[in-house]
């Protein structure tokens, strides 16, 4: 089977490595990829939303399967582009249709969906330019803090937690009147603030049946102790200690099953990953967001624990035979520590030479995120540079192993958190 994987992060390196280990893997192409994916297959210089170029490539290279890593191509409708094109129809795309991708692409769409299917999620109201004055009145009487969310995709920056009414009103005005996030903030969701602990659940679905993958918790803040600016993610752990059988049974009964059944009943085509961003409030799960793809860096702990053949799962998704599959997870704990460039998530420098990356072993893999190869040298090429994943009998041990390697790898301006998983150690 020839495969095209779209993306260039640590998530894509983890997916590429896993697929390359399958006996069913023929040629594996990654567009645009990074220095790590180049060790699993062939990198191709192509944008993830250049659909015409992707079409030509797929036909020329007899591609049998397309895996969009991030939400971008999915929200832009790559699934529909393939299914509506006579020359591409035979090539399955692992992911939702454009409509299904709205579960991530529009917070208002996701909220309405959850309301229709009685899926637990914080109370909210939605406002736009027409209902602006009503929004102002609503904010003025709202309890603090106030959560404001740009409806559309805003590169992970669209959520603001305002501590005061002034801040909330100012942000509301900037989002709607000054188009702070462009079209993405034409509509704003104002949501009840939750107090609890976050985690993420993942499923893969063929549109009817679903399989639950290992869960994970990521650490979004740049600083230790969860302080400072939000990032794409500074590390992750799997499993999540509080996500025991009883909690996960609630997640499945109240959230996962109603979501997959709801999509199916409404005729929303969805054949791929669903990422559930959850809050645990005294043992009761609530959804704060859906994503239509795997998480990054969550994939770097979930995929190393997955003992299945990933291509077998993807084929089952494409053929609608997922019900017959069983998921097998490594009982060990995985912890990943992200090495990032100094300055990230704000301005940072690139093109720093990286040394000391160890070869993968049975209990540690260094996934590449923002890296590129120049001759024999590997250079930094992004804010998040490498994700060091270790597997061990417990979380403390896994973390210690990742931190040892974090120290050994060198590049100018290397920054990382030493406290990934801190609340569980
Ligand atoms: P999101 O972009 O939806 O993942 O939100 C970014 C972050 O904002 C989440 O990881 C949470 O930490 C926080 N957040 C989102 N919604 C809420 C909420 N209703 N209450 C408290 N925190 C929230
Ligand atoms: N790590 C969070 C995400 O992938 O959205």
Short mmCIF file of C-alpha atoms in Angstrom, two decimals, residues 16-176:
data_model
loop_
_atom_site.label_atom_id
_atom_site.label_comp_id
_atom_site.label_asym_id
_atom_site.label_seq_id
_atom_site.Cartn_x
_atom_site.Cartn_y
_atom_site.Cartn_z
CA UNK A 16 5.03 7.87 9.83
CA UNK A 17 7.23 5.66 12.01
CA UNK A 18 4.28 3.52 13.10
CA UNK A 19 3.00 3.08 9.54
CA UNK A 20 6.49 2.28 8.24
CA UNK A 21 6.60 -0.66 10.69
CA UNK A 22 3.55 -2.29 9.08
CA UNK A 23 4.03 -5.22 6.70
CA UNK A 24 1.39 -3.54 4.50
CA UNK A 25 3.47 -0.39 4.06
CA UNK A 26 4.67 0.11 0.49
CA UNK A 27 6.04 3.53 -0.38
CA UNK A 28 5.44 6.14 2.30
CA UNK A 29 5.50 9.82 1.34
CA UNK A 30 5.26 12.72 3.78
CA UNK A 31 4.39 16.25 2.63
CA UNK A 32 6.18 18.39 3.63
CA UNK A 33 7.65 16.27 6.47
CA UNK A 34 10.74 16.96 8.59
CA UNK A 35 14.17 15.42 9.22
CA UNK A 36 12.54 12.63 11.25
CA UNK A 37 9.89 11.64 8.72
CA UNK A 38 12.68 11.48 6.10
CA UNK A 39 14.00 8.45 8.02
CA UNK A 40 10.62 6.66 7.64
CA UNK A 41 9.84 7.46 4.02
CA UNK A 42 10.25 10.15 1.37
CA UNK A 43 9.55 13.81 2.07
CA UNK A 44 7.77 15.73 -0.69
CA UNK A 45 7.74 19.52 -0.94
CA UNK A 46 4.01 20.10 -1.17
CA UNK A 47 1.57 22.15 0.94
CA UNK A 48 -1.08 20.21 2.89
CA UNK A 49 -3.90 22.21 1.27
CA UNK A 50 -2.53 22.31 -2.31
CA UNK A 51 -5.25 19.91 -3.39
CA UNK A 52 -4.54 20.05 -7.14
CA UNK A 53 -0.86 19.30 -6.55
CA UNK A 54 -1.80 16.52 -4.12
CA UNK A 55 -4.10 15.06 -6.77
CA UNK A 56 -1.36 14.97 -9.40
CA UNK A 57 1.05 13.43 -6.89
CA UNK A 58 -1.41 10.72 -5.81
CA UNK A 59 -2.10 9.69 -9.39
CA UNK A 60 1.57 9.70 -10.42
CA UNK A 61 2.65 7.65 -7.38
CA UNK A 62 -0.30 5.24 -7.22
CA UNK A 63 -1.20 6.35 -3.71
CA UNK A 64 -3.70 4.04 -1.95
CA UNK A 65 -4.26 5.97 1.28
CA UNK A 66 -4.11 9.63 2.38
CA UNK A 67 -3.66 10.61 6.04
CA UNK A 68 -4.09 14.31 6.89
CA UNK A 69 -2.18 14.87 10.15
CA UNK A 70 -3.53 18.29 11.08
CA UNK A 71 -6.97 19.88 10.86
CA UNK A 72 -6.02 22.29 8.09
CA UNK A 73 -6.58 20.09 5.03
CA UNK A 74 -9.65 18.50 6.65
CA UNK A 75 -11.37 21.79 7.42
CA UNK A 76 -10.49 22.88 3.86
CA UNK A 77 -12.38 19.84 2.57
CA UNK A 78 -9.77 17.32 1.42
CA UNK A 79 -12.15 14.44 2.13
CA UNK A 80 -14.82 15.91 -0.19
CA UNK A 81 -12.19 16.86 -2.79
CA UNK A 82 -11.21 13.19 -3.07
CA UNK A 83 -14.70 11.68 -2.86
CA UNK A 84 -16.09 14.05 -5.52
CA UNK A 85 -13.28 13.50 -8.04
CA UNK A 86 -13.75 10.49 -10.32
CA UNK A 87 -9.98 9.96 -10.58
CA UNK A 88 -9.46 10.07 -6.78
CA UNK A 89 -12.62 8.42 -5.44
CA UNK A 90 -10.89 5.06 -4.96
CA UNK A 91 -8.30 6.57 -2.57
CA UNK A 92 -9.52 6.66 1.04
CA UNK A 93 -8.79 9.76 3.11
CA UNK A 94 -8.59 9.06 6.86
CA UNK A 95 -10.56 11.95 8.33
CA UNK A 96 -13.98 13.58 8.33
CA UNK A 97 -15.80 15.27 5.48
CA UNK A 98 -15.68 19.06 5.42
CA UNK A 99 -18.94 19.07 7.39
CA UNK A 100 -17.56 16.64 9.99
CA UNK A 101 -14.41 18.76 10.34
CA UNK A 102 -16.68 21.60 11.53
CA UNK A 103 -16.64 19.79 14.89
CA UNK A 104 -13.23 21.45 15.20
CA UNK A 105 -13.56 24.23 12.62
CA UNK A 106 -16.53 25.91 14.33
CA UNK A 107 -16.97 26.03 18.10
CA UNK A 108 -20.61 27.10 17.59
CA UNK A 109 -21.23 24.05 15.35
CA UNK A 110 -19.73 21.76 17.99
CA UNK A 111 -21.75 23.36 20.79
CA UNK A 112 -25.03 22.99 18.89
CA UNK A 113 -24.14 19.38 18.07
CA UNK A 114 -23.53 18.63 21.76
CA UNK A 115 -26.82 20.28 22.73
CA UNK A 116 -28.73 18.18 20.18
CA UNK A 117 -27.23 14.98 21.55
CA UNK A 118 -27.23 15.82 25.27
CA UNK A 119 -23.45 15.61 25.52
CA UNK A 120 -22.17 17.30 28.71
CA UNK A 121 -20.47 20.61 27.91
CA UNK A 122 -20.35 23.97 29.71
CA UNK A 123 -23.29 26.36 29.22
CA UNK A 124 -22.72 28.99 26.54
CA UNK A 125 -24.15 31.72 24.33
CA UNK A 126 -23.07 32.59 20.81
CA UNK A 127 -22.85 36.18 19.48
CA UNK A 128 -21.96 38.00 16.25
CA UNK A 129 -22.13 41.55 14.84
CA UNK A 130 -25.94 41.40 14.68
CA UNK A 131 -26.29 40.33 18.32
CA UNK A 132 -23.36 42.46 19.54
CA UNK A 133 -25.36 44.61 22.00
CA UNK A 134 -27.02 41.54 23.51
CA UNK A 135 -23.51 40.09 23.91
CA UNK A 136 -22.32 43.16 25.78
CA UNK A 137 -25.31 42.95 28.14
CA UNK A 138 -24.70 39.23 28.63
CA UNK A 139 -21.02 39.76 29.47
CA UNK A 140 -21.79 42.58 31.93
CA UNK A 141 -23.86 40.28 34.12
CA UNK A 142 -21.69 37.15 33.63
CA UNK A 143 -19.80 35.62 36.58
CA UNK A 144 -15.98 35.79 36.48
CA UNK A 145 -13.78 34.60 34.92
CA UNK A 146 -15.37 34.62 31.46
CA UNK A 147 -14.29 32.27 28.67
CA UNK A 148 -14.45 33.77 25.16
CA UNK A 149 -13.79 31.59 22.14
CA UNK A 150 -13.40 32.66 18.53
CA UNK A 151 -15.73 30.38 16.58
CA UNK A 152 -13.26 29.39 13.86
CA UNK A 153 -9.67 28.20 13.66
CA UNK A 154 -7.26 30.71 15.20
CA UNK A 155 -3.97 28.76 15.35
CA UNK A 156 -4.61 27.73 18.96
CA UNK A 157 -4.93 31.36 20.09
CA UNK A 158 -8.69 31.82 19.87
CA UNK A 159 -9.54 31.10 23.52
CA UNK A 160 -9.33 33.98 26.01
CA UNK A 161 -10.06 33.62 29.73
CA UNK A 162 -10.92 37.11 30.97
CA UNK A 163 -10.44 37.83 34.68
CA UNK A 164 -12.50 41.05 34.66
CA UNK A 165 -15.57 42.37 32.86
CA UNK A 166 -13.46 45.15 31.27
CA UNK A 167 -11.07 42.60 29.80
CA UNK A 168 -13.96 40.45 28.55
CA UNK A 169 -15.70 43.44 26.91
CA UNK A 170 -12.47 44.65 25.35
CA UNK A 171 -11.68 41.19 23.97
CA UNK A 172 -15.27 40.76 22.72
CA UNK A 173 -15.04 44.07 20.84
CA UNK A 174 -11.65 43.18 19.35
CA UNK A 175 -12.89 39.78 18.21
CA UNK A 176 -16.15 40.91 16.63
#
